[in-house]
Structure formats: structure tokens, C-alpha cells
PDB file of C-alpha atoms in Angstrom:
ATOM      1  CA  UNK E  44     -12.959  97.456   4.091  1.00  0.00           C
ATOM      2  CA  UNK E  45     -14.496  97.793   7.577  1.00  0.00           C
ATOM      3  CA  UNK E  46     -11.642  98.176  10.038  1.00  0.00           C
ATOM      4  CA  UNK E  47     -14.138  98.852  12.824  1.00  0.00           C
ATOM      5  CA  UNK E  48     -15.035  95.143  12.660  1.00  0.00           C
ATOM      6  CA  UNK E  49     -11.430  93.988  13.168  1.00  0.00           C
ATOM      7  CA  UNK E  50      -9.755  93.095  16.441  1.00  0.00           C
ATOM      8  CA  UNK E  51      -6.139  92.604  17.376  1.00  0.00           C
ATOM      9  CA  UNK E  52      -6.097  89.088  18.823  1.00  0.00           C
ATOM     10  CA  UNK E  53      -3.248  87.734  20.936  1.00  0.00           C
ATOM     11  CA  UNK E  54      -1.924  84.318  19.967  1.00  0.00           C
ATOM     12  CA  UNK E  55      -0.594  83.835  23.507  1.00  0.00           C
ATOM     13  CA  UNK E  56      -2.443  85.859  26.149  1.00  0.00           C
ATOM     14  CA  UNK E  57      -0.513  88.864  27.469  1.00  0.00           C
ATOM     15  CA  UNK E  58      -0.644  87.435  31.001  1.00  0.00           C
ATOM     16  CA  UNK E  59       1.432  84.407  29.885  1.00  0.00           C
ATOM     17  CA  UNK E  60       5.245  84.314  29.836  1.00  0.00           C
ATOM     18  CA  UNK E  61       5.583  84.761  26.062  1.00  0.00           C
ATOM     19  CA  UNK E  62       2.431  86.812  25.629  1.00  0.00           C
ATOM     20  CA  UNK E  63       4.425  89.852  24.623  1.00  0.00           C
ATOM     21  CA  UNK E  64       2.541  92.785  23.079  1.00  0.00           C
ATOM     22  CA  UNK E  65       4.332  92.474  19.727  1.00  0.00           C
ATOM     23  CA  UNK E  66       3.089  92.136  16.156  1.00  0.00           C
ATOM     24  CA  UNK E  67       4.348  88.553  15.888  1.00  0.00           C
ATOM     25  CA  UNK E  68       2.110  87.561  18.829  1.00  0.00           C
ATOM     26  CA  UNK E  69      -0.978  88.897  17.123  1.00  0.00           C
ATOM     27  CA  UNK E  70      -3.585  88.227  14.508  1.00  0.00           C
ATOM     28  CA  UNK E  71      -5.979  90.633  12.842  1.00  0.00           C
ATOM     29  CA  UNK E  72      -9.356  88.905  13.084  1.00  0.00           C
ATOM     30  CA  UNK E  73     -12.954  89.998  12.780  1.00  0.00           C
ATOM     31  CA  UNK E  74     -14.812  90.025  16.072  1.00  0.00           C
ATOM     32  CA  UNK E  75     -16.520  86.662  15.423  1.00  0.00           C
ATOM     33  CA  UNK E  76     -13.287  84.895  14.470  1.00  0.00           C
ATOM     34  CA  UNK E  77     -11.478  86.498  17.410  1.00  0.00           C
ATOM     35  CA  UNK E  78     -14.050  85.044  19.803  1.00  0.00           C
ATOM     36  CA  UNK E  79     -13.888  81.662  18.025  1.00  0.00           C
ATOM     37  CA  UNK E  80     -10.079  81.675  18.285  1.00  0.00           C
ATOM     38  CA  UNK E  81     -10.158  82.597  21.990  1.00  0.00           C
ATOM     39  CA  UNK E  82     -12.637  79.772  22.726  1.00  0.00           C
ATOM     40  CA  UNK E  83     -10.712  77.168  20.683  1.00  0.00           C
ATOM     41  CA  UNK E  84     -13.478  76.832  18.111  1.00  0.00           C
ATOM     42  CA  UNK E  85     -10.877  77.594  15.460  1.00  0.00           C
ATOM     43  CA  UNK E  86      -7.146  77.033  15.638  1.00  0.00           C
ATOM     44  CA  UNK E  87      -4.202  78.000  13.466  1.00  0.00           C
ATOM     45  CA  UNK E  88      -1.305  75.621  13.095  1.00  0.00           C
ATOM     46  CA  UNK E  89       2.358  76.698  12.720  1.00  0.00           C
ATOM     47  CA  UNK E  90       2.028  76.421   8.935  1.00  0.00           C
ATOM     48  CA  UNK E  91      -0.698  79.108   9.069  1.00  0.00           C
ATOM     49  CA  UNK E  92      -3.466  76.627   8.264  1.00  0.00           C
ATOM     50  CA  UNK E  93      -6.844  77.261   9.894  1.00  0.00           C
ATOM     51  CA  UNK E  94      -8.618  74.312  11.508  1.00  0.00           C
ATOM     52  CA  UNK E  95     -12.161  74.195  12.829  1.00  0.00           C
ATOM     53  CA  UNK E  96     -12.998  72.010  15.820  1.00  0.00           C
ATOM     54  CA  UNK E  97     -14.531  68.685  14.749  1.00  0.00           C
ATOM     55  CA  UNK E  98     -17.784  69.091  16.679  1.00  0.00           C
ATOM     56  CA  UNK E  99     -18.332  72.470  15.043  1.00  0.00           C
ATOM     57  CA  UNK E 100     -17.716  70.963  11.585  1.00  0.00           C
ATOM     58  CA  UNK E 101     -20.374  68.331  12.281  1.00  0.00           C
ATOM     59  CA  UNK E 102     -22.940  70.798  13.603  1.00  0.00           C
ATOM     60  CA  UNK E 103     -25.854  71.794  11.375  1.00  0.00           C
ATOM     61  CA  UNK E 104     -27.179  75.315  11.802  1.00  0.00           C
ATOM     62  CA  UNK E 105     -27.566  78.331   9.574  1.00  0.00           C
ATOM     63  CA  UNK E 106     -25.459  80.120   6.987  1.00  0.00           C
ATOM     64  CA  UNK E 107     -23.344  81.970   9.563  1.00  0.00           C
ATOM     65  CA  UNK E 108     -21.988  78.699  10.918  1.00  0.00           C
ATOM     66  CA  UNK E 109     -21.573  77.178   7.464  1.00  0.00           C
ATOM     67  CA  UNK E 110     -19.938  80.146   5.726  1.00  0.00           C
ATOM     68  CA  UNK E 111     -18.556  82.074   8.691  1.00  0.00           C
ATOM     69  CA  UNK E 112     -16.784  79.223  10.497  1.00  0.00           C
ATOM     70  CA  UNK E 113     -17.011  75.806   8.873  1.00  0.00           C
ATOM     71  CA  UNK E 114     -15.794  77.082   5.502  1.00  0.00           C
ATOM     72  CA  UNK E 115     -12.542  78.249   7.111  1.00  0.00           C
ATOM     73  CA  UNK E 116     -11.379  74.685   7.726  1.00  0.00           C
ATOM     74  CA  UNK E 117      -8.116  73.882   5.890  1.00  0.00           C
ATOM     75  CA  UNK E 118      -7.707  77.407   4.514  1.00  0.00           C
ATOM     76  CA  UNK E 119      -4.571  79.434   5.102  1.00  0.00           C
ATOM     77  CA  UNK E 120      -4.130  82.822   6.718  1.00  0.00           C
ATOM     78  CA  UNK E 121      -3.578  85.805   4.504  1.00  0.00           C
ATOM     79  CA  UNK E 122      -0.191  86.947   5.746  1.00  0.00           C
ATOM     80  CA  UNK E 123       1.230  90.484   5.860  1.00  0.00           C
ATOM     81  CA  UNK E 124       3.504  91.559   3.020  1.00  0.00           C
ATOM     82  CA  UNK E 125       6.553  91.761   5.286  1.00  0.00           C
ATOM     83  CA  UNK E 126       7.689  88.433   6.706  1.00  0.00           C
ATOM     84  CA  UNK E 127       8.886  90.200   9.868  1.00  0.00           C
ATOM     85  CA  UNK E 128       5.207  90.893  10.636  1.00  0.00           C
ATOM     86  CA  UNK E 129       4.058  87.281  10.247  1.00  0.00           C
ATOM     87  CA  UNK E 130       2.655  85.489  13.316  1.00  0.00           C
ATOM     88  CA  UNK E 131       5.341  83.642  15.256  1.00  0.00           C
ATOM     89  CA  UNK E 132       5.325  79.914  14.452  1.00  0.00           C
ATOM     90  CA  UNK E 133       6.426  78.916  17.974  1.00  0.00           C
ATOM     91  CA  UNK E 134       3.540  80.799  19.550  1.00  0.00           C
ATOM     92  CA  UNK E 135       1.112  79.357  17.005  1.00  0.00           C
ATOM     93  CA  UNK E 136       2.393  75.860  17.810  1.00  0.00           C
ATOM     94  CA  UNK E 137       1.827  76.366  21.544  1.00  0.00           C
ATOM     95  CA  UNK E 138      -1.645  77.776  20.934  1.00  0.00           C
ATOM     96  CA  UNK E 139      -2.527  75.035  18.407  1.00  0.00           C
ATOM     97  CA  UNK E 140      -1.670  72.337  20.951  1.00  0.00           C
ATOM     98  CA  UNK E 141      -4.263  73.934  23.238  1.00  0.00           C
ATOM     99  CA  UNK E 142      -6.775  73.875  20.374  1.00  0.00           C
ATOM    100  CA  UNK E 143      -6.134  70.157  19.814  1.00  0.00           C
ATOM    101  CA  UNK E 144      -6.689  69.418  23.524  1.00  0.00           C
ATOM    102  CA  UNK E 145      -9.958  71.386  23.462  1.00  0.00           C
ATOM    103  CA  UNK E 146     -11.272  69.325  20.550  1.00  0.00           C
TER     104      UNK E 146
END
């Protein structure tokens, strides 16, 4: 309900070869999750499943970490109604491999 808190996040950065500025190379994320995605704290696999980095899952802190990040682990993205607008699986796979290396 608060679009001002949403960001358009690139799956593959625009400076990369397949970082095209197209819907399929993007995710609509809140500002916190956008930053977490950019820093490989969270990753999204090609099946649209969200993963949280292991060290973050093991960390003990406050409710923001627990409910804002850790609780995302093994959940799935809410996808747009039109399949043509879904994030590209190839780009997600490339990005997810980077997430796995970071962890």
C-alpha cells in the first residue's frame, strides 16, 4: 500500500551485458530487501524461491532481522499476473550463482 517504499531492483546490473532495462530484468522490492539483494544477503533462485545467506540465518539480533529478513528464507516471490512480466529465469540463475559464492 506504500509505493513510496518500493524500488525497482535490477537482477543483473545495467552495466553488465544482459543488464537490459526491461521488466524481466527487474524485481519490485522494498528498500531494505533491495539493499539485501544487492549485497547478496538474500538471493532468488530460478524457481523464484528466496534464500537468505547462512550467516544471516544464524545471526541473533532484533525483530527486524528475524521478521524482515530471516523469515523470507524458503518463501517464493509473489509474481505478476502476466507471465510475460515475470523475472527472467536465466538472469535469476546467473545472479543466484553469485549469491551462492558470496555465502
